[in-house]
């Protein structure tokens, strides 16, 4: 297959392109070399053309002879404050709309879209009395007092987290999350209008070699890894008991390969899949694994909290296994220990 990979010079796009090539596919790479991800004058990597998904002429040219599109280009991170909203809307929402319109003109009917588990907002919880419930909103008073676990949204009693399936409602909390929901909606509309088939891969916390070093937009694995490189302890917010699933970038790339090879056989419409390692762990555990492997100082649990953070979110990897045949291969304990010595991208 000839595949257009947008964001091909980025952290995930680089690994996706490599795995697709290894599987025998031909790649057309497109990347804007955005300054949030690449330093000024960074060379465009071999096999990637410099171009912008928001510019129809760039996308039309890149789509020539293409069988499928793998759309990784995006502004990432949570966004720092509301001033980031226009940039997320521009790159992620508008860029996706331009890309989809171009695919319509070029008659390309297969799309794999990088989405995120941030579309769910907080995870899903079970109350002993009320069953599956939404969590009560996190109140600043509770967080200040060190009460980090949410209560039942109905009665306030303690709840236990459970896996989030793909049918859970969208509850985006950040600029980035809102733009990922929008991308899925645009992809769904494109399927209806063009009879296309699309897969949205909702990545859990991605880590691995080549991930960007500490920036205001970095995820926690890069922040901890960068701190250790400076000889500083990872600073773990809240009480360190919040649950996440850290999935290796190579597994994320393999999920893209599986999706691209299956999307043509799926019914027209958007199909969403969580992409997770299947081995969730607490933030505190993750910090300890990284610090120990890097021979760095022990993590410090600070009790700090951020207004947009969710408490526990753990996506179920079951549907991706059942329908795409995808299962992650890298156990987080191994992959995170490797990350302690893996090169980071300094932009
Ligand atoms: C992260 C990504 C999000 C991505 C999602 C799924 C970022 C900023 N967030 O969301 O874009 O879509 O995974 O792949 O890239 N924390 C600390 N110390 C720190 C920073 C954070 O303890 O210095 C804690 C936070 O309070 C939070 C957890 O680490 O509890 C995860 O934070 P983070 O990686 O920023 O965001 P996610 O919500 O997991």
mmCIF file of C-alpha atoms and ligand atoms in Angstrom:
data_model
loop_
_atom_site.group_PDB
_atom_site.id
_atom_site.type_symbol
_atom_site.label_atom_id
_atom_site.label_comp_id
_atom_site.label_asym_id
_atom_site.label_seq_id
_atom_site.Cartn_x
_atom_site.Cartn_y
_atom_site.Cartn_z
ATOM 1 C CA UNK A 1 0.000 0.000 0.000
ATOM 2 C CA UNK A 2 1.087 3.596 -0.566
ATOM 3 C CA UNK A 3 0.298 5.484 2.660
ATOM 4 C CA UNK A 4 0.359 9.208 3.395
ATOM 5 C CA UNK A 5 1.645 9.647 6.964
ATOM 6 C CA UNK A 6 1.033 13.183 8.227
ATOM 7 C CA UNK A 7 3.258 14.315 11.090
ATOM 8 C CA UNK A 8 5.847 11.862 9.768
ATOM 9 C CA UNK A 9 8.778 13.730 11.384
ATOM 10 C CA UNK A 10 7.176 13.711 14.840
ATOM 11 C CA UNK A 11 7.726 11.306 17.721
ATOM 12 C CA UNK A 12 4.904 8.886 16.879
ATOM 13 C CA UNK A 13 4.919 9.545 13.103
ATOM 14 C CA UNK A 14 8.591 8.534 12.871
ATOM 15 C CA UNK A 15 7.916 5.166 14.510
ATOM 16 C CA UNK A 16 4.718 4.630 12.481
ATOM 17 C CA UNK A 17 6.607 5.288 9.231
ATOM 18 C CA UNK A 18 9.393 2.866 10.227
ATOM 19 C CA UNK A 19 6.978 0.047 11.133
ATOM 20 C CA UNK A 20 4.945 0.547 7.929
ATOM 21 C CA UNK A 21 8.125 0.455 5.829
ATOM 22 C CA UNK A 22 9.315 -2.707 7.596
ATOM 23 C CA UNK A 23 5.951 -4.287 6.666
ATOM 24 C CA UNK A 24 6.586 -3.454 2.993
ATOM 25 C CA UNK A 25 4.390 -0.370 2.580
ATOM 26 C CA UNK A 26 5.440 2.723 0.669
ATOM 27 C CA UNK A 27 5.345 5.942 2.714
ATOM 28 C CA UNK A 28 4.678 9.497 1.652
ATOM 29 C CA UNK A 29 5.636 11.569 4.688
ATOM 30 C CA UNK A 30 4.293 15.082 5.253
ATOM 31 C CA UNK A 31 5.318 17.355 8.114
ATOM 32 C CA UNK A 32 5.102 21.053 8.925
ATOM 33 C CA UNK A 33 8.152 20.933 11.246
ATOM 34 C CA UNK A 34 6.093 22.926 13.766
ATOM 35 C CA UNK A 35 8.232 24.863 16.282
ATOM 36 C CA UNK A 36 6.420 23.228 19.242
ATOM 37 C CA UNK A 37 7.914 19.908 18.130
ATOM 38 C CA UNK A 38 11.031 20.830 16.128
ATOM 39 C CA UNK A 39 13.733 23.430 16.680
ATOM 40 C CA UNK A 40 14.120 26.227 14.108
ATOM 41 C CA UNK A 41 16.016 25.050 11.017
ATOM 42 C CA UNK A 42 15.754 21.394 12.068
ATOM 43 C CA UNK A 43 16.344 19.401 8.860
ATOM 44 C CA UNK A 44 13.311 17.715 7.342
ATOM 45 C CA UNK A 45 14.055 13.972 7.707
ATOM 46 C CA UNK A 46 14.725 11.923 4.560
ATOM 47 C CA UNK A 47 11.536 10.617 2.962
ATOM 48 C CA UNK A 48 9.414 13.422 4.460
ATOM 49 C CA UNK A 49 8.160 16.441 2.533
ATOM 50 C CA UNK A 50 7.762 19.801 4.190
ATOM 51 C CA UNK A 51 4.073 20.700 4.019
ATOM 52 C CA UNK A 52 1.034 21.746 5.967
ATOM 53 C CA UNK A 53 -2.174 19.710 6.330
ATOM 54 C CA UNK A 54 -4.031 23.030 6.562
ATOM 55 C CA UNK A 55 -2.951 23.937 3.018
ATOM 56 C CA UNK A 56 -5.050 22.200 0.363
ATOM 57 C CA UNK A 57 -2.327 22.412 -2.321
ATOM 58 C CA UNK A 58 0.202 20.617 -0.058
ATOM 59 C CA UNK A 59 -2.269 17.857 0.740
ATOM 60 C CA UNK A 60 -3.482 17.453 -2.855
ATOM 61 C CA UNK A 61 0.129 16.971 -3.991
ATOM 62 C CA UNK A 62 0.929 14.516 -1.190
ATOM 63 C CA UNK A 63 -2.181 12.400 -1.921
ATOM 64 C CA UNK A 64 -1.185 11.494 -5.481
ATOM 65 C CA UNK A 65 -1.340 7.717 -5.910
ATOM 66 C CA UNK A 66 -2.064 7.166 -2.204
ATOM 67 C CA UNK A 67 -4.257 4.250 -1.018
ATOM 68 C CA UNK A 68 -4.719 5.246 2.632
ATOM 69 C CA UNK A 69 -3.963 8.085 5.038
ATOM 70 C CA UNK A 70 -2.480 7.774 8.518
ATOM 71 C CA UNK A 71 -3.107 11.143 10.191
ATOM 72 C CA UNK A 72 -0.668 11.774 13.043
ATOM 73 C CA UNK A 73 -0.020 15.505 12.533
ATOM 74 C CA UNK A 74 -1.345 17.506 15.469
ATOM 75 C CA UNK A 75 -0.608 19.989 18.206
ATOM 76 C CA UNK A 76 -0.145 17.671 21.201
ATOM 77 C CA UNK A 77 -0.001 18.083 25.002
ATOM 78 C CA UNK A 78 -2.809 19.346 27.189
ATOM 79 C CA UNK A 79 -2.536 23.011 26.261
ATOM 80 C CA UNK A 80 -1.286 25.471 28.839
ATOM 81 C CA UNK A 81 -4.288 27.803 29.087
ATOM 82 C CA UNK A 82 -7.256 29.107 27.078
ATOM 83 C CA UNK A 83 -4.896 31.126 24.851
ATOM 84 C CA UNK A 84 -3.937 27.811 23.248
ATOM 85 C CA UNK A 85 -7.480 27.110 22.020
ATOM 86 C CA UNK A 86 -7.153 28.789 18.600
ATOM 87 C CA UNK A 87 -3.900 26.911 17.803
ATOM 88 C CA UNK A 88 -5.458 23.526 18.645
ATOM 89 C CA UNK A 89 -8.557 24.393 16.600
ATOM 90 C CA UNK A 90 -6.414 25.581 13.692
ATOM 91 C CA UNK A 91 -3.915 22.708 13.469
ATOM 92 C CA UNK A 92 -6.101 19.849 14.666
ATOM 93 C CA UNK A 93 -9.694 20.705 13.735
ATOM 94 C CA UNK A 94 -9.112 22.802 10.615
ATOM 95 C CA UNK A 95 -6.133 20.698 9.467
ATOM 96 C CA UNK A 96 -8.208 17.521 9.648
ATOM 97 C CA UNK A 97 -11.086 19.138 7.758
ATOM 98 C CA UNK A 98 -8.731 20.247 4.940
ATOM 99 C CA UNK A 99 -7.164 16.777 4.794
ATOM 100 C CA UNK A 100 -10.537 15.030 4.619
ATOM 101 C CA UNK A 101 -11.774 17.354 1.868
ATOM 102 C CA UNK A 102 -8.614 16.590 -0.116
ATOM 103 C CA UNK A 103 -9.134 12.854 0.396
ATOM 104 C CA UNK A 104 -12.637 13.326 -1.045
ATOM 105 C CA UNK A 105 -11.169 15.014 -4.159
ATOM 106 C CA UNK A 106 -8.490 12.331 -4.542
ATOM 107 C CA UNK A 107 -10.921 9.444 -3.992
ATOM 108 C CA UNK A 108 -8.927 8.043 -1.047
ATOM 109 C CA UNK A 109 -11.392 6.143 1.147
ATOM 110 C CA UNK A 110 -9.258 4.781 4.021
ATOM 111 C CA UNK A 111 -8.197 6.750 7.068
ATOM 112 C CA UNK A 112 -6.421 5.926 10.318
ATOM 113 C CA UNK A 113 -6.588 8.816 12.765
ATOM 114 C CA UNK A 114 -4.463 9.390 15.874
ATOM 115 C CA UNK A 115 -6.942 10.035 18.676
ATOM 116 C CA UNK A 116 -6.422 9.874 22.420
ATOM 117 C CA UNK A 117 -7.929 8.536 25.602
ATOM 118 C CA UNK A 118 -8.224 12.187 26.684
ATOM 119 C CA UNK A 119 -11.556 12.196 24.799
ATOM 120 C CA UNK A 120 -13.026 10.361 27.838
ATOM 121 C CA UNK A 121 -11.961 12.927 30.432
ATOM 122 C CA UNK A 122 -11.859 11.186 33.797
ATOM 123 C CA UNK A 123 -12.049 7.395 33.820
ATOM 124 C CA UNK A 124 -15.061 5.301 34.761
ATOM 125 C CA UNK A 125 -15.925 4.195 38.283
ATOM 126 C CA UNK A 126 -18.096 1.716 40.201
ATOM 127 C CA UNK A 127 -20.025 2.564 43.380
ATOM 128 C CA UNK A 128 -20.991 -0.317 45.707
ATOM 129 C CA UNK A 129 -24.548 1.031 45.822
ATOM 130 C CA UNK A 130 -25.093 2.717 42.455
ATOM 131 C CA UNK A 131 -23.017 0.545 40.135
ATOM 132 C CA UNK A 132 -21.297 2.232 37.187
ATOM 133 C CA UNK A 133 -21.360 5.942 37.872
ATOM 134 C CA UNK A 134 -19.725 9.136 36.704
ATOM 135 C CA UNK A 135 -17.312 10.490 39.323
ATOM 136 C CA UNK A 136 -18.326 13.575 41.291
ATOM 137 C CA UNK A 137 -16.457 16.632 39.938
ATOM 138 C CA UNK A 138 -13.038 17.144 41.555
ATOM 139 C CA UNK A 139 -13.293 20.121 43.956
ATOM 140 C CA UNK A 140 -10.315 22.364 44.675
ATOM 141 C CA UNK A 141 -11.064 22.158 48.435
ATOM 142 C CA UNK A 142 -10.773 18.367 48.327
ATOM 143 C CA UNK A 143 -7.576 18.455 46.276
ATOM 144 C CA UNK A 144 -6.035 21.068 48.603
ATOM 145 C CA UNK A 145 -6.885 18.791 51.536
ATOM 146 C CA UNK A 146 -5.215 15.804 49.841
ATOM 147 C CA UNK A 147 -8.515 14.060 49.002
ATOM 148 C CA UNK A 148 -7.631 13.079 45.445
ATOM 149 C CA UNK A 149 -9.986 10.169 44.771
ATOM 150 C CA UNK A 150 -13.357 11.228 43.411
ATOM 151 C CA UNK A 151 -16.560 10.025 45.067
ATOM 152 C CA UNK A 152 -19.681 8.552 43.476
ATOM 153 C CA UNK A 153 -21.423 11.148 41.309
ATOM 154 C CA UNK A 154 -24.763 10.116 42.889
ATOM 155 C CA UNK A 155 -24.064 9.642 46.636
ATOM 156 C CA UNK A 156 -20.453 10.739 47.153
ATOM 157 C CA UNK A 157 -19.393 7.322 48.571
ATOM 158 C CA UNK A 158 -15.930 5.919 47.649
ATOM 159 C CA UNK A 159 -15.716 4.390 44.175
ATOM 160 C CA UNK A 160 -13.293 2.036 42.441
ATOM 161 C CA UNK A 161 -11.958 2.700 38.944
ATOM 162 C CA UNK A 162 -12.769 0.359 36.094
ATOM 163 C CA UNK A 163 -11.618 0.059 32.493
ATOM 164 C CA UNK A 164 -13.024 2.530 29.985
ATOM 165 C CA UNK A 165 -14.518 1.014 26.845
ATOM 166 C CA UNK A 166 -14.824 2.798 23.522
ATOM 167 C CA UNK A 167 -18.563 3.416 23.965
ATOM 168 C CA UNK A 168 -17.981 5.712 26.963
ATOM 169 C CA UNK A 169 -19.239 9.263 26.442
ATOM 170 C CA UNK A 170 -16.843 12.030 25.414
ATOM 171 C CA UNK A 171 -15.953 14.438 28.214
ATOM 172 C CA UNK A 172 -13.007 16.481 26.944
ATOM 173 C CA UNK A 173 -11.393 18.732 29.577
ATOM 174 C CA UNK A 174 -8.615 20.482 27.660
ATOM 175 C CA UNK A 175 -8.035 22.291 24.348
ATOM 176 C CA UNK A 176 -6.225 19.222 23.072
ATOM 177 C CA UNK A 177 -8.969 16.831 24.168
ATOM 178 C CA UNK A 178 -11.653 19.015 22.545
ATOM 179 C CA UNK A 179 -9.681 18.987 19.281
ATOM 180 C CA UNK A 180 -9.323 15.181 19.353
ATOM 181 C CA UNK A 181 -13.108 14.816 19.805
ATOM 182 C CA UNK A 182 -13.586 17.236 16.902
ATOM 183 C CA UNK A 183 -11.210 15.224 14.694
ATOM 184 C CA UNK A 184 -13.224 12.075 15.368
ATOM 185 C CA UNK A 185 -16.466 13.905 14.523
ATOM 186 C CA UNK A 186 -15.022 15.276 11.264
ATOM 187 C CA UNK A 187 -13.781 11.799 10.338
ATOM 188 C CA UNK A 188 -17.223 10.369 11.037
ATOM 189 C CA UNK A 189 -18.880 13.057 8.893
ATOM 190 C CA UNK A 190 -16.379 12.339 6.090
ATOM 191 C CA UNK A 191 -17.338 8.624 6.235
ATOM 192 C CA UNK A 192 -21.012 9.537 5.840
ATOM 193 C CA UNK A 193 -20.371 11.984 3.016
ATOM 194 C CA UNK A 194 -17.820 9.931 1.074
ATOM 195 C CA UNK A 195 -18.615 6.333 2.051
ATOM 196 C CA UNK A 196 -15.141 6.078 3.575
ATOM 197 C CA UNK A 197 -13.875 3.817 6.350
ATOM 198 C CA UNK A 198 -11.939 5.286 9.248
ATOM 199 C CA UNK A 199 -10.250 4.023 12.390
ATOM 200 C CA UNK A 200 -9.630 6.310 15.366
ATOM 201 C CA UNK A 201 -6.867 4.964 17.591
ATOM 202 C CA UNK A 202 -7.261 6.367 21.095
ATOM 203 C CA UNK A 203 -3.731 6.251 22.437
ATOM 204 C CA UNK A 204 -3.043 5.920 26.128
ATOM 205 C CA UNK A 205 0.124 7.592 27.524
ATOM 206 C CA UNK A 206 2.715 7.017 24.795
ATOM 207 C CA UNK A 207 6.427 6.860 25.642
ATOM 208 C CA UNK A 208 9.625 5.588 24.066
ATOM 209 C CA UNK A 209 12.837 6.562 22.287
ATOM 210 C CA UNK A 210 12.728 9.898 20.479
ATOM 211 C CA UNK A 211 9.994 11.369 22.658
ATOM 212 C CA UNK A 212 10.286 15.118 23.017
ATOM 213 C CA UNK A 213 12.215 16.337 26.063
ATOM 214 C CA UNK A 214 10.511 18.414 28.723
ATOM 215 C CA UNK A 215 8.369 21.258 27.259
ATOM 216 C CA UNK A 216 5.173 22.903 28.588
ATOM 217 C CA UNK A 217 3.338 20.464 26.311
ATOM 218 C CA UNK A 218 5.135 17.261 27.364
ATOM 219 C CA UNK A 219 3.504 14.261 28.986
ATOM 220 C CA UNK A 220 4.665 13.047 32.361
ATOM 221 C CA UNK A 221 7.075 10.332 31.142
ATOM 222 C CA UNK A 222 9.158 12.927 29.241
ATOM 223 C CA UNK A 223 9.045 15.326 32.196
ATOM 224 C CA UNK A 224 10.323 12.667 34.620
ATOM 225 C CA UNK A 225 12.951 11.406 32.184
ATOM 226 C CA UNK A 226 14.227 14.959 31.596
ATOM 227 C CA UNK A 227 14.370 15.631 35.366
ATOM 228 C CA UNK A 228 16.447 12.485 35.885
ATOM 229 C CA UNK A 229 18.809 13.546 33.111
ATOM 230 C CA UNK A 230 19.405 16.776 35.061
ATOM 231 C CA UNK A 231 20.070 14.707 38.198
ATOM 232 C CA UNK A 232 16.748 15.799 39.746
ATOM 233 C CA UNK A 233 14.052 13.651 41.351
ATOM 234 C CA UNK A 234 10.792 13.126 39.439
ATOM 235 C CA UNK A 235 8.115 15.260 41.123
ATOM 236 C CA UNK A 236 4.968 13.148 41.405
ATOM 237 C CA UNK A 237 1.768 15.172 41.779
ATOM 238 C CA UNK A 238 -1.207 14.297 44.010
ATOM 239 C CA UNK A 239 -0.379 11.209 46.098
ATOM 240 C CA UNK A 240 1.166 9.209 43.267
ATOM 241 C CA UNK A 241 -1.696 6.687 43.300
ATOM 242 C CA UNK A 242 -3.367 7.953 40.096
ATOM 243 C CA UNK A 243 -3.626 5.186 37.476
ATOM 244 C CA UNK A 244 -2.517 5.390 33.864
ATOM 245 C CA UNK A 245 -1.449 2.949 31.150
ATOM 246 C CA UNK A 246 1.940 3.673 29.558
ATOM 247 C CA UNK A 247 2.102 2.237 26.059
ATOM 248 C CA UNK A 248 5.341 1.958 24.096
ATOM 249 C CA UNK A 249 5.563 3.973 20.875
ATOM 250 C CA UNK A 250 6.577 0.854 18.924
ATOM 251 C CA UNK A 251 3.314 -0.796 20.010
ATOM 252 C CA UNK A 252 1.422 2.338 18.981
ATOM 253 C CA UNK A 253 3.104 2.087 15.566
ATOM 254 C CA UNK A 254 2.104 -1.599 15.333
ATOM 255 C CA UNK A 255 -1.496 -0.641 16.174
ATOM 256 C CA UNK A 256 -1.410 1.790 13.241
ATOM 257 C CA UNK A 257 -0.108 -0.943 10.957
ATOM 258 C CA UNK A 258 -2.886 -3.321 12.085
ATOM 259 C CA UNK A 259 -5.506 -0.595 11.570
ATOM 260 C CA UNK A 260 -4.233 0.353 8.106
ATOM 261 C CA UNK A 261 -4.222 -3.264 6.982
ATOM 262 C CA UNK A 262 -7.799 -3.814 8.287
ATOM 263 C CA UNK A 263 -9.556 -0.506 7.647
ATOM 264 C CA UNK A 264 -10.417 -1.401 4.051
ATOM 265 C CA UNK A 265 -12.323 -4.490 5.265
ATOM 266 C CA UNK A 266 -14.337 -2.582 7.873
ATOM 267 C CA UNK A 267 -17.818 -1.295 7.155
ATOM 268 C CA UNK A 268 -18.043 2.336 6.089
ATOM 269 C CA UNK A 269 -17.995 4.605 9.135
ATOM 270 C CA UNK A 270 -15.704 5.470 12.035
ATOM 271 C CA UNK A 271 -14.424 2.650 14.257
ATOM 272 C CA UNK A 272 -12.700 3.627 17.507
ATOM 273 C CA UNK A 273 -10.153 1.535 19.412
ATOM 274 C CA UNK A 274 -8.258 2.123 22.623
ATOM 275 C CA UNK A 275 -4.513 1.544 22.304
ATOM 276 C CA UNK A 276 -3.031 0.589 25.673
ATOM 277 C CA UNK A 277 -0.413 -1.777 27.059
ATOM 278 C CA UNK A 278 -3.005 -3.628 29.138
ATOM 279 C CA UNK A 279 -0.715 -3.233 32.185
ATOM 280 C CA UNK A 280 -1.842 -0.118 34.056
ATOM 281 C CA UNK A 281 0.267 1.259 36.885
ATOM 282 C CA UNK A 282 0.251 4.173 39.302
ATOM 283 C CA UNK A 283 2.204 7.333 38.565
ATOM 284 C CA UNK A 284 4.299 6.608 41.650
ATOM 285 C CA UNK A 285 5.252 3.145 40.316
ATOM 286 C CA UNK A 286 6.117 4.557 36.927
ATOM 287 C CA UNK A 287 8.367 7.204 38.519
ATOM 288 C CA UNK A 288 10.104 4.563 40.660
ATOM 289 C CA UNK A 289 10.799 2.311 37.646
ATOM 290 C CA UNK A 290 12.314 5.214 35.678
ATOM 291 C CA UNK A 291 14.351 6.543 38.608
ATOM 292 C CA UNK A 292 15.722 3.123 39.548
ATOM 293 C CA UNK A 293 16.662 2.271 35.950
ATOM 294 C CA UNK A 294 18.361 5.661 35.521
ATOM 295 C CA UNK A 295 20.203 5.410 38.854
ATOM 296 C CA UNK A 296 18.574 8.733 39.744
ATOM 297 C CA UNK A 297 17.204 10.139 42.974
ATOM 298 C CA UNK A 298 13.999 8.597 44.353
ATOM 299 C CA UNK A 299 10.788 10.293 43.209
ATOM 300 C CA UNK A 300 9.254 12.937 45.467
ATOM 301 C CA UNK A 301 5.479 12.890 45.979
ATOM 302 C CA UNK A 302 4.530 16.583 46.130
ATOM 303 C CA UNK A 303 0.741 16.711 46.618
ATOM 304 C CA UNK A 304 0.566 19.355 43.839
ATOM 305 C CA UNK A 305 -2.435 19.215 41.548
ATOM 306 C CA UNK A 306 -3.499 20.737 38.240
ATOM 307 C CA UNK A 307 -7.053 21.863 37.461
ATOM 308 C CA UNK A 308 -7.435 19.800 34.301
ATOM 309 C CA UNK A 309 -5.937 16.522 35.521
ATOM 310 C CA UNK A 310 -8.146 13.464 35.752
ATOM 311 C CA UNK A 311 -7.654 10.976 38.578
ATOM 312 C CA UNK A 312 -7.597 7.470 37.126
ATOM 313 C CA UNK A 313 -8.039 6.643 33.490
ATOM 314 C CA UNK A 314 -7.367 3.157 32.187
ATOM 315 C CA UNK A 315 -8.608 2.220 28.736
ATOM 316 C CA UNK A 316 -9.614 -1.345 27.908
ATOM 317 C CA UNK A 317 -7.481 -2.800 25.080
ATOM 318 C CA UNK A 318 -10.006 -5.598 24.396
ATOM 319 C CA UNK A 319 -11.756 -4.262 21.296
ATOM 320 C CA UNK A 320 -8.452 -3.570 19.505
ATOM 321 C CA UNK A 321 -7.501 -7.182 20.153
ATOM 322 C CA UNK A 322 -10.863 -8.605 19.059
ATOM 323 C CA UNK A 323 -11.301 -6.549 15.896
ATOM 324 C CA UNK A 324 -7.795 -5.500 14.797
ATOM 325 C CA UNK A 325 -5.855 -8.439 16.230
ATOM 326 C CA UNK A 326 -3.651 -5.895 18.011
ATOM 327 C CA UNK A 327 -2.046 -6.554 21.351
ATOM 328 C CA UNK A 328 0.849 -4.611 22.860
ATOM 329 C CA UNK A 329 4.172 -6.448 23.108
ATOM 330 C CA UNK A 330 6.303 -4.223 25.346
ATOM 331 C CA UNK A 331 5.635 -4.605 29.087
ATOM 332 C CA UNK A 332 5.784 -1.134 30.690
ATOM 333 C CA UNK A 333 8.256 -2.310 33.359
ATOM 334 C CA UNK A 334 10.693 -3.162 30.541
ATOM 335 C CA UNK A 335 9.939 -0.256 28.202
ATOM 336 C CA UNK A 336 10.063 2.363 30.962
ATOM 337 C CA UNK A 337 13.371 1.003 32.238
ATOM 338 C CA UNK A 338 14.736 1.323 28.662
ATOM 339 C CA UNK A 339 13.412 4.887 28.468
ATOM 340 C CA UNK A 340 15.762 5.840 31.299
ATOM 341 C CA UNK A 341 18.632 5.503 28.795
ATOM 342 C CA UNK A 342 16.858 6.101 25.467
ATOM 343 C CA UNK A 343 17.618 9.269 23.492
ATOM 344 C CA UNK A 344 15.026 12.030 23.738
ATOM 345 C CA UNK A 345 14.327 14.537 20.998
ATOM 346 C CA UNK A 346 15.644 17.937 21.981
ATOM 347 C CA UNK A 347 13.710 19.476 19.088
HETATM 348 C C1 LIG B 1 -1.330 12.398 28.523
HETATM 349 C C2 LIG B 1 -0.963 13.462 27.535
HETATM 350 C C3 LIG B 1 -2.072 13.683 26.565
HETATM 351 C C4 LIG B 1 -2.295 12.376 25.856
HETATM 352 C C5 LIG B 1 -2.647 11.330 26.881
HETATM 353 C C6 LIG B 1 -2.869 10.007 26.238
HETATM 354 C C7 LIG B 1 0.356 15.460 27.777
HETATM 355 C C8 LIG B 1 0.633 16.690 28.554
HETATM 356 N N1 LIG B 1 -0.660 14.704 28.198
HETATM 357 O O1 LIG B 1 -2.429 12.806 29.310
HETATM 358 O O2 LIG B 1 -1.772 14.699 25.649
HETATM 359 O O3 LIG B 1 -3.288 12.482 24.904
HETATM 360 O O4 LIG B 1 -1.619 11.221 27.838
HETATM 361 O O5 LIG B 1 -1.746 9.620 25.563
HETATM 362 O O6 LIG B 1 1.028 15.157 26.815
HETATM 363 N N2 LIG B 1 2.194 14.575 36.656
HETATM 364 C C9 LIG B 1 3.155 14.515 37.660
HETATM 365 N N3 LIG B 1 4.270 15.297 37.584
HETATM 366 C C10 LIG B 1 4.501 16.134 36.526
HETATM 367 C C11 LIG B 1 3.532 16.197 35.481
HETATM 368 C C12 LIG B 1 2.392 15.403 35.568
HETATM 369 O O7 LIG B 1 2.986 13.767 38.620
HETATM 370 O O8 LIG B 1 5.531 16.812 36.503
HETATM 371 C C13 LIG B 1 0.989 13.727 36.766
HETATM 372 C C14 LIG B 1 -0.305 14.463 36.458
HETATM 373 O O9 LIG B 1 -0.782 15.118 37.608
HETATM 374 C C15 LIG B 1 -1.208 13.320 36.023
HETATM 375 C C16 LIG B 1 -0.248 12.323 35.362
HETATM 376 O O10 LIG B 1 1.050 12.725 35.773
HETATM 377 O O11 LIG B 1 -1.815 12.712 37.131
HETATM 378 C C17 LIG B 1 -0.295 12.297 33.859
HETATM 379 O O12 LIG B 1 -0.065 13.593 33.356
HETATM 380 P P1 LIG B 1 0.107 13.944 31.795
HETATM 381 O O13 LIG B 1 1.060 13.030 31.150
HETATM 382 O O14 LIG B 1 0.376 15.408 31.694
HETATM 383 O O15 LIG B 1 -1.379 13.838 31.228
HETATM 384 P P2 LIG B 1 -2.428 12.712 30.910
HETATM 385 O O16 LIG B 1 -3.712 13.247 31.390
HETATM 386 O O17 LIG B 1 -2.074 11.359 31.389
#
